[in-house]
Coordinates of C-alpha atoms and ligand atoms in Angstrom, one line a residue:
X933 CA 4.9 10.4 21.2
X934 CA 1.7 12.4 21.6
X935 CA -1.6 10.8 21.4
X936 CA -4.6 11.7 19.2
X937 CA -8.1 11.2 20.5
X938 CA -11.0 11.1 17.9
X939 CA -14.5 11.6 19.1
X940 CA -17.5 10.4 17.0
X941 CA -19.7 7.4 16.2
X942 CA -17.5 4.3 15.9
X943 CA -18.4 1.3 13.7
X944 CA -16.2 -1.8 13.4
X945 CA -17.1 -5.3 12.3
X946 CA -16.4 -8.5 14.4
X947 CA -17.4 -11.0 11.7
X948 CA -19.5 -11.3 8.6
X949 CA -23.1 -10.1 9.2
X950 CA -25.7 -12.8 8.7
X951 CA -28.6 -10.4 8.2
X952 CA -29.6 -6.7 8.4
X953 CA -30.5 -7.2 12.1
X954 CA -27.3 -9.1 13.0
X955 CA -26.2 -6.5 15.6
X956 CA -23.8 -9.1 17.1
X957 CA -21.6 -8.9 14.0
X958 CA -20.4 -5.3 14.7
X959 CA -19.4 -2.9 17.5
X960 CA -21.1 0.5 17.4
X961 CA -20.5 3.3 19.9
X962 CA -22.9 6.3 19.5
X963 CA -20.5 8.6 21.5
X964 CA -17.2 6.9 20.9
X965 CA -13.6 7.6 21.5
X966 CA -10.7 6.3 19.5
X967 CA -7.2 6.8 20.9
X968 CA -4.2 6.6 18.6
X969 CA -0.5 6.6 19.4
X970 CA 2.7 5.7 17.4
X971 CA 0.5 4.8 14.3
X972 CA -1.6 2.3 16.2
X973 CA -5.0 2.2 17.9
X974 CA -4.4 2.0 21.6
X975 CA -8.0 2.3 22.9
X976 CA -11.5 2.5 21.6
X977 CA -14.9 2.5 23.2
X978 CA -17.3 4.9 25.0
X979 CA -15.8 8.4 24.8
X980 CA -15.8 9.0 28.5
X981 CA -13.9 5.8 29.2
X982 CA -11.3 6.4 26.5
X983 CA -10.9 10.0 27.4
X984 CA -10.1 8.9 31.0
X985 CA -7.3 6.7 29.7
X986 CA -5.8 9.4 27.4
X987 CA -2.8 11.4 28.5
X988 CA -3.5 15.0 29.5
X989 CA -1.7 16.4 26.4
X990 CA -3.6 14.2 23.9
X991 CA -4.7 16.1 20.9
X992 CA -8.5 15.8 20.6
X993 CA -10.5 16.0 17.4
X994 CA -14.2 16.1 17.5
X995 CA -15.8 14.4 14.5
X996 CA -19.3 14.3 15.8
X997 CA -21.8 13.6 14.3
X998 CA -19.8 11.7 11.7
X999 CA -19.1 8.0 11.5
X1000 CA -15.6 6.7 12.3
X1001 CA -14.7 3.4 10.6
X1002 CA -11.5 1.4 9.7
X1003 CA -10.0 2.8 6.5
X1004 CA -11.3 1.1 3.3
X1005 CA -9.3 -1.6 1.6
X1006 CA -9.2 -1.9 -2.2
X1007 CA -8.2 -5.4 -3.2
X1008 CA -7.4 -4.9 -6.9
X1009 CA -6.4 -1.9 -9.1
X1010 CA -3.8 -0.9 -11.6
X1011 CA -1.5 2.0 -10.6
X1012 CA -0.4 2.7 -14.2
X1013 CA -4.0 3.1 -15.4
X1014 CA -4.9 6.5 -14.0
X1015 CA -5.0 7.9 -17.5
X1016 CA -6.7 4.8 -18.9
X1017 CA -9.9 5.2 -16.8
X1018 CA -12.9 6.3 -18.9
X1019 CA -11.6 4.9 -22.2
X1020 CA -14.3 3.9 -24.7
X1021 CA -14.0 0.3 -25.7
X1022 CA -16.2 -2.6 -26.8
X1023 CA -14.7 -5.2 -24.4
X1024 CA -11.8 -6.3 -22.3
X1025 CA -9.4 -7.3 -25.1
X1026 CA -10.0 -4.3 -27.2
X1027 CA -9.7 -2.0 -24.1
X1028 CA -6.3 -3.6 -23.3
X1029 CA -4.8 -3.4 -26.7
X1030 CA -6.1 0.0 -27.7
X1031 CA -5.7 2.0 -24.5
X1032 CA -4.1 0.1 -21.6
X1033 CA -1.0 -1.4 -23.1
X1034 CA 0.2 1.8 -24.9
X1035 CA -0.3 3.8 -21.7
X1036 CA 1.6 1.3 -19.5
X1037 CA 4.6 1.6 -21.9
X1038 CA 5.1 5.2 -20.5
X1039 CA 6.0 3.8 -17.1
X1040 CA 9.5 2.9 -18.2
X1041 CA 10.3 6.5 -17.4
X1042 CA 10.7 7.0 -13.7
X1043 CA 9.7 10.7 -13.8
X1044 CA 6.3 9.7 -15.2
X1045 CA 5.9 6.8 -12.8
X1046 CA 6.7 9.1 -9.8
X1047 CA 4.3 11.7 -11.0
X1048 CA 1.5 9.2 -11.4
X1049 CA 2.3 7.6 -8.0
X1050 CA 1.8 11.0 -6.3
X1051 CA -1.6 11.3 -7.9
X1052 CA -2.4 7.7 -7.1
X1053 CA -2.0 8.0 -3.4
X1054 CA -3.7 11.4 -3.3
X1055 CA -6.7 9.8 -4.9
X1056 CA -6.8 6.8 -2.6
X1057 CA -6.7 9.1 0.5
X1058 CA -9.3 11.4 -1.0
X1059 CA -11.6 8.4 -1.2
X1060 CA -10.9 7.0 2.2
X1061 CA -8.9 4.0 1.0
X1062 CA -5.9 3.3 3.3
X1063 CA -4.7 0.0 1.9
X1064 CA -4.8 -1.1 -1.7
X1065 CA -3.5 -4.1 -3.7
X1066 CA -2.1 -2.8 -6.9
X1067 CA -0.6 -4.0 -10.2
X1068 CA 2.4 -1.9 -11.3
X1069 CA 3.5 -2.0 -15.0
X1070 CA 6.1 -4.5 -16.3
X1071 CA 8.9 -2.0 -15.5
X1072 CA 10.8 -2.1 -12.3
X1073 CA 10.7 1.7 -12.3
X1074 CA 7.0 1.6 -11.8
X1075 CA 7.3 -0.6 -8.7
X1076 CA 10.0 1.6 -7.3
X1077 CA 7.8 4.6 -7.7
X1078 CA 4.8 2.8 -6.2
X1079 CA 6.6 1.6 -3.1
X1080 CA 8.7 4.7 -2.4
X1081 CA 5.6 6.9 -2.4
X1082 CA 3.8 4.4 -0.1
X1083 CA 6.8 4.6 2.3
X1084 CA 6.8 8.4 2.2
X1085 CA 3.2 8.3 3.3
X1086 CA 3.6 5.3 5.6
X1087 CA 0.7 3.5 4.0
X1088 CA 0.2 -0.3 4.1
X1089 CA 0.2 -1.3 0.5
X1090 CA 0.5 -4.5 -1.5
X1091 CA 1.9 -4.4 -5.0
X1092 CA 4.0 -6.0 -7.7
X1093 CA 5.6 -5.5 -11.0
X1094 CA 3.6 -7.4 -13.6
X1095 CA 5.3 -10.2 -15.4
X1096 CA 4.3 -10.5 -19.0
X1097 CA 6.3 -12.0 -21.9
X1098 CA 3.8 -12.4 -24.8
X1099 CA 0.7 -11.0 -26.4
X1100 CA 1.5 -7.4 -25.7
X1101 CA 3.6 -4.6 -27.3
X1102 CA 7.4 -5.0 -27.2
X1103 CA 7.7 -2.2 -24.7
X1104 CA 5.7 -4.1 -22.2
X1105 CA 7.4 -7.5 -22.4
X1106 CA 9.9 -9.0 -20.0
X1107 CA 11.3 -12.5 -20.3
X1108 CA 10.9 -15.4 -17.8
X1109 CA 14.3 -14.7 -16.4
X1110 CA 14.0 -10.9 -16.3
X1111 CA 10.5 -11.1 -14.7
X1112 CA 12.0 -13.5 -12.1
X1113 CA 15.1 -11.4 -11.4
X1114 CA 13.3 -8.1 -11.2
X1115 CA 10.6 -9.5 -8.9
X1116 CA 13.3 -10.9 -6.6
X1117 CA 15.1 -7.5 -6.6
X1118 CA 11.8 -5.7 -5.8
X1119 CA 11.2 -8.1 -2.9
X1120 CA 14.7 -7.4 -1.6
X1121 CA 14.3 -3.6 -2.1
X1122 CA 10.8 -3.1 -0.7
X1123 CA 9.1 -6.1 1.0
X1124 CA 8.8 -5.4 4.7
X1125 CA 10.2 -1.9 4.3
X1126 CA 7.8 0.6 5.9
X1127 CA 4.5 -1.1 5.6
X1128 CA 5.1 -2.5 2.1
X1129 CA 4.1 -5.9 0.9
X1130 CA 5.3 -7.2 -2.4
X1131 CA 3.0 -9.5 -4.4
X1132 CA 4.1 -12.0 -7.1
X1133 CA 2.2 -10.7 -10.1
X1134 CA 1.9 -12.7 -13.4
X1135 CA -0.6 -10.4 -15.2
X1136 CA -2.7 -13.3 -16.5
X1137 CA -2.2 -16.5 -18.4
X1138 CA -2.7 -14.8 -21.8
X1139 CA 0.4 -12.6 -21.3
X1140 CA 2.7 -15.2 -19.8
X1141 CA 4.3 -18.2 -21.6
X1142 CA 4.5 -21.5 -19.8
X1143 CA 8.2 -20.7 -19.0
X1144 CA 7.1 -17.5 -17.3
X1145 CA 4.4 -19.4 -15.3
X1146 CA 7.2 -21.7 -14.2
X1147 CA 9.2 -18.7 -13.1
X1148 CA 6.2 -17.4 -11.1
X1149 CA 5.9 -20.8 -9.5
X1150 CA 9.6 -20.7 -8.5
X1151 CA 9.0 -17.3 -6.8
X1152 CA 5.9 -18.6 -5.0
X1153 CA 8.0 -21.5 -3.7
X1154 CA 10.8 -19.3 -2.6
X1155 CA 8.6 -16.7 -1.0
X1156 CA 5.5 -18.7 0.3
X1157 CA 4.4 -15.8 2.6
X1158 CA 3.9 -13.4 -0.3
X1159 CA 0.6 -12.7 -2.0
X1160 CA 0.1 -13.7 -5.6
X1161 CA -2.2 -11.7 -7.7
X1162 CA -3.5 -12.3 -11.2
X1163 CA -6.7 -12.3 -13.3
X1164 CA -9.1 -15.2 -13.8
X1165 CA -12.3 -15.7 -15.8
X1166 CA -13.3 -12.1 -16.6
X1167 CA -14.7 -12.3 -20.1
X1168 CA -15.8 -15.2 -22.5
X1169 CA -13.4 -14.3 -25.3
X1170 CA -10.5 -14.1 -22.7
X1171 CA -11.4 -17.5 -21.3
X1172 CA -11.6 -19.1 -24.8
X1173 CA -8.2 -17.6 -25.8
X1174 CA -6.5 -18.5 -22.5
X1175 CA -7.7 -22.1 -22.7
X1176 CA -6.4 -22.4 -26.3
X1177 CA -3.0 -21.3 -25.1
X1178 CA -2.9 -24.0 -22.4
X1179 CA -4.7 -27.0 -24.1
X1180 CA -3.5 -29.4 -21.5
X1181 CA -5.4 -27.7 -18.7
X1182 CA -9.0 -28.7 -18.0
X1183 CA -10.1 -25.1 -17.5
X1184 CA -8.8 -21.6 -16.8
X1185 CA -8.4 -22.1 -13.0
X1186 CA -6.5 -25.4 -13.7
X1187 CA -3.8 -23.4 -15.6
X1188 CA -2.9 -21.6 -12.4
X1189 CA -3.2 -24.7 -10.4
X1190 CA -0.8 -26.5 -12.7
X1191 CA 1.9 -23.9 -11.9
X1192 CA 1.4 -24.0 -8.1
X1193 CA -0.4 -20.6 -8.1
X1194 CA -3.7 -21.7 -6.6
X1195 CA -3.1 -21.1 -2.9
X1196 CA -4.5 -19.2 0.1
X1197 CA -2.5 -16.1 -0.6
X1198 CA -3.7 -15.9 -4.2
X1199 CA -6.0 -13.0 -5.2
X1200 CA -7.8 -13.6 -8.5
X1201 CA -9.3 -10.6 -10.1
X1202 CA -12.9 -11.1 -11.4
X1203 CA -13.8 -14.8 -11.4
X1204 CA -17.1 -14.0 -13.0
X1205 CA -17.7 -17.2 -15.1
X1206 CA -16.3 -20.0 -12.9
X1207 CA -17.6 -23.5 -13.4
X1208 CA -18.5 -25.5 -10.3
X1209 CA -15.3 -27.4 -10.6
X1210 CA -13.3 -24.2 -10.6
X1211 CA -15.2 -22.8 -7.6
X1212 CA -14.6 -26.1 -5.7
X1213 CA -10.9 -25.9 -6.5
X1214 CA -10.7 -22.3 -5.4
X1215 CA -12.5 -23.1 -2.2
X1216 CA -10.3 -26.0 -1.4
X1217 CA -7.2 -24.0 -2.0
X1218 CA -8.5 -21.0 0.0
X1219 CA -7.9 -18.6 -2.9
X1220 CA -9.7 -15.3 -3.1
X1221 CA -12.1 -14.2 -5.8
X1222 CA -11.9 -10.4 -6.0
X1223 CA -15.1 -8.7 -7.2
X1224 CA -14.6 -5.5 -9.3
X1225 CA -18.2 -4.4 -10.0
X1226 CA -17.7 -1.0 -11.7
X1227 CA -15.1 -2.6 -14.0
X1228 CA -17.4 -5.7 -14.8
X1229 CA -20.2 -3.4 -15.8
X1230 CA -18.1 -0.8 -17.6
X1231 CA -16.4 -3.5 -19.8
X1232 CA -19.6 -5.6 -20.1
X1233 CA -17.7 -8.6 -18.6
X1234 CA -20.6 -10.1 -16.7
X1235 CA -22.4 -10.3 -13.4
X1236 CA -20.3 -11.8 -10.5
X1237 CA -22.3 -14.3 -8.5
X1238 CA -21.1 -13.0 -5.1
X1239 CA -23.9 -14.3 -2.9
X1240 CA -24.0 -17.7 -4.7
X1241 CA -20.2 -18.2 -4.3
X1242 CA -20.3 -17.2 -0.6
X1243 CA -23.1 -19.6 0.3
X1244 CA -21.9 -22.7 -1.5
X1245 CA -21.2 -25.9 0.5
X1246 CA -17.6 -25.1 -0.4
X1247 CA -17.7 -21.3 -0.2
X1248 CA -15.2 -19.1 -2.0
X1249 CA -13.4 -16.4 -0.2
X1250 CA -14.3 -13.0 -1.6
X1251 CA -12.8 -9.6 -1.8
X1252 CA -14.0 -6.3 -3.3
X1253 CA -12.1 -3.8 -5.4
X1254 CA -12.3 -0.9 -7.8
X1255 CA -10.1 -2.3 -10.6
X1256 CA -9.0 1.1 -11.8
X1257 CA -8.7 1.8 -14.8
X1258 CA -11.2 -0.9 -16.0
X1259 CA -13.2 0.3 -13.0
X1260 CA -14.8 3.7 -13.2
X1261 CA -14.4 5.1 -9.7
X1262 CA -11.7 5.2 -7.0
X1263 CA -14.5 5.2 -4.4
X1264 CA -15.2 2.0 -2.5
X1265 CA -18.7 3.5 -1.7
X1266 CA -19.4 3.7 -5.5
X1267 CA -17.9 0.2 -5.9
X1268 CA -20.4 -1.3 -3.3
X1269 CA -23.3 0.6 -4.9
X1270 CA -22.6 -1.2 -8.1
X1271 CA -22.0 -4.5 -6.3
X1272 CA -25.4 -4.1 -4.8
X1273 CA -27.0 -3.5 -8.3
X1274 CA -25.3 -6.5 -9.7
X1275 CA -26.7 -8.7 -7.0
X1276 CA -30.2 -7.1 -7.7
X1277 CA -29.9 -8.2 -11.3
X1278 CA -29.1 -11.7 -10.1
X1279 CA -32.1 -11.8 -7.8
X1280 CA -29.9 -11.6 -4.7
X1281 CA -29.8 -9.1 -1.8
X1282 CA -26.5 -7.6 -0.6
X1283 CA -27.3 -5.7 2.6
X1284 CA -25.4 -2.6 3.6
X1285 CA -23.9 -4.2 6.7
X1286 CA -22.3 -6.8 4.4
X1287 CA -21.0 -4.1 2.1
X1288 CA -19.2 -2.3 4.9
X1289 CA -17.9 -5.5 6.3
X1290 CA -16.5 -6.4 2.9
X1291 CA -14.8 -3.0 2.4
X1292 CA -13.1 -3.4 5.8
X1293 CA -12.7 -6.6 7.8
X1294 CA -13.8 -8.8 5.0
X1295 CA -11.0 -7.6 2.7
X1296 CA -8.5 -7.6 5.6
X1297 CA -9.4 -11.3 6.2
X1298 CA -9.1 -12.1 2.5
X1299 CA -5.6 -10.5 2.6
X1300 CA -4.7 -12.4 5.8
X1301 CA -3.9 -9.1 7.3
X1302 CA -6.8 -8.7 9.8
X1303 CA -4.3 -8.5 12.7
X1304 CA -3.2 -5.2 11.2
X1305 CA -6.0 -3.6 9.3
X1306 CA -9.8 -3.7 8.8
X1307 CA -11.0 -3.1 12.4
X1308 CA -10.7 -0.5 15.1
X1309 CA -9.2 -3.1 17.5
X1310 CA -6.4 -2.2 19.9
X1311 CA -3.0 -2.9 18.5
X1312 CA -4.0 -2.6 14.9
X1313 CA -2.8 0.2 12.5
X1314 CA -4.5 3.5 13.1
X1315 CA -5.9 3.7 9.5
X1316 CA -9.3 5.3 9.8
X1317 CA -11.9 7.0 7.7
X1318 CA -14.5 9.5 8.8
X1319 CA -17.8 9.5 6.9
X1320 CA -20.5 12.1 6.5
X1321 CA -23.8 10.8 5.3
X1322 CA -25.1 14.4 4.8
X1323 CA -22.2 15.5 2.6
X1324 CA -24.3 17.0 -0.2
X1325 CA -27.6 18.8 -0.2
X1326 CA -29.4 15.8 -1.6
X1327 CA -27.8 13.5 0.9
X1328 CA -28.6 15.9 3.8
X1329 CA -32.2 16.0 2.7
X1330 CA -32.5 12.2 2.6
X1331 CA -30.7 12.0 6.0
X1332 CA -33.6 13.9 7.5
X1333 CA -35.7 10.7 7.3
X1334 CA -33.0 8.2 8.0
X1335 CA -33.6 6.4 11.3
X1336 CA -31.2 3.5 11.6
X1337 CA -27.5 2.8 11.1
X1338 CA -28.1 0.4 8.2
X1339 CA -30.2 3.1 6.5
X1340 CA -27.4 5.6 7.0
X1341 CA -24.9 3.1 5.6
X1342 CA -27.0 2.4 2.6
X1343 CA -27.5 6.1 1.9
X1344 CA -23.7 6.6 2.1
X1345 CA -23.2 3.7 -0.3
X1346 CA -25.9 4.7 -2.7
X1347 CA -25.2 8.5 -3.0
X1348 CA -21.7 8.9 -1.4
X1349 CA -18.3 9.4 -3.0
X1350 CA -15.2 11.3 -2.1
X1351 CA -17.3 14.2 -0.8
X1352 CA -18.6 12.0 2.0
X1353 CA -15.0 11.3 3.2
X1354 CA -14.5 14.0 5.9
X1355 CA -11.0 12.8 6.8
X1356 CA -8.6 9.9 6.2
X1357 CA -6.1 9.0 8.9
X1358 CA -3.1 7.0 7.8
X1359 CA -1.1 5.5 10.8
X1360 CA -2.8 8.0 13.0
X1361 CA -2.0 11.1 10.9
X1362 CA -4.8 13.1 9.2
X1363 CA -4.0 13.1 5.5
X1364 CA -7.0 14.1 3.5
X1365 CA -7.1 17.6 4.8
X1366 CA -3.5 18.0 3.7
X1367 CA -3.9 17.2 0.0
Ligands
ZN1582 ZN1 -7.3 -5.9 -13.2

């Protein structure tokens, strides 16, 4: 198979940056080369050295002066909500009942699910996202469309059919047995096929009966390597209603713990209003709190204490995500801009190195997939994004006075969107320019 050699400025993280001057936390090559073959990165480093290792017939693409980074990872979004985004609602529960649930009912039709899946992957690629963790609808047809389209594009995706058997319209309800059976079938059909990962996906405790939570627990026991994804502590009304439904639990987190769903592969969307006890429990279990800043602001859910959770004696693992369609942008750059502003409102600083770490290696570690994605290391998937910090006239003007890498990253995060994504490579293939 032929090789592809990219030339440009390379940036890849080695660990979480401790400060803006923590140059040991990342690898940066001003004139870098990245060699890809058979969907993997086979060499990266100074251009001259990598060029010397490349075969004579390697295709070479010169991306100078742009920045080459690992593809972005989005840890939480809803594939059936592409036509829910930008819906005007007072809060989470009104937004769900008025817009989201009726829209998700349409995914019982496979033609609709397939059409939206095509748009979904186009939008991810347009925004430089190469791996995403998604909720499908309750219908198996939606999961089939989601995974077949991922396979067609050879993307590394995580997803699952939501299980929900109460507090939603009839067209969106399964039963404990049906949710269990269909999830098992989706695992058999799709998990490990191509680069697909199936996640066990009880939507949240409000829409699952105790019997369905038990079915989720049974799946988690049978398939301990699978991710589990659900929602936790997003909004005060939601928390109150959930705790009324499970009066035996001491708090919202304890509901999931009681059903064996609090583990180190569990991804909890939001986690805005956790008590100390809940944060301790999450930390001890190694569960991940997934921060969805544009969604939290859009729905008025609250300010996620990212820095406070990360620096606890018992730190909580953190991921970052768009939460489409509660979220308002597919862009991880826009997402981290809003994450920055939320920390500002909390009197905290989120520096740009941390932001780009979180979008790449940080999220890969939170997914336990850092051996595959999130860096430019040899032997990992050749999922790569090329960024242009002078993509618009206003950005180009600001770039004239930018002097350091962190300043450039901060400009990209503050003003950038899909226009700043020059190219997105999926398993070594340039995709953005084809859509
Ligand atoms: Zn969500």
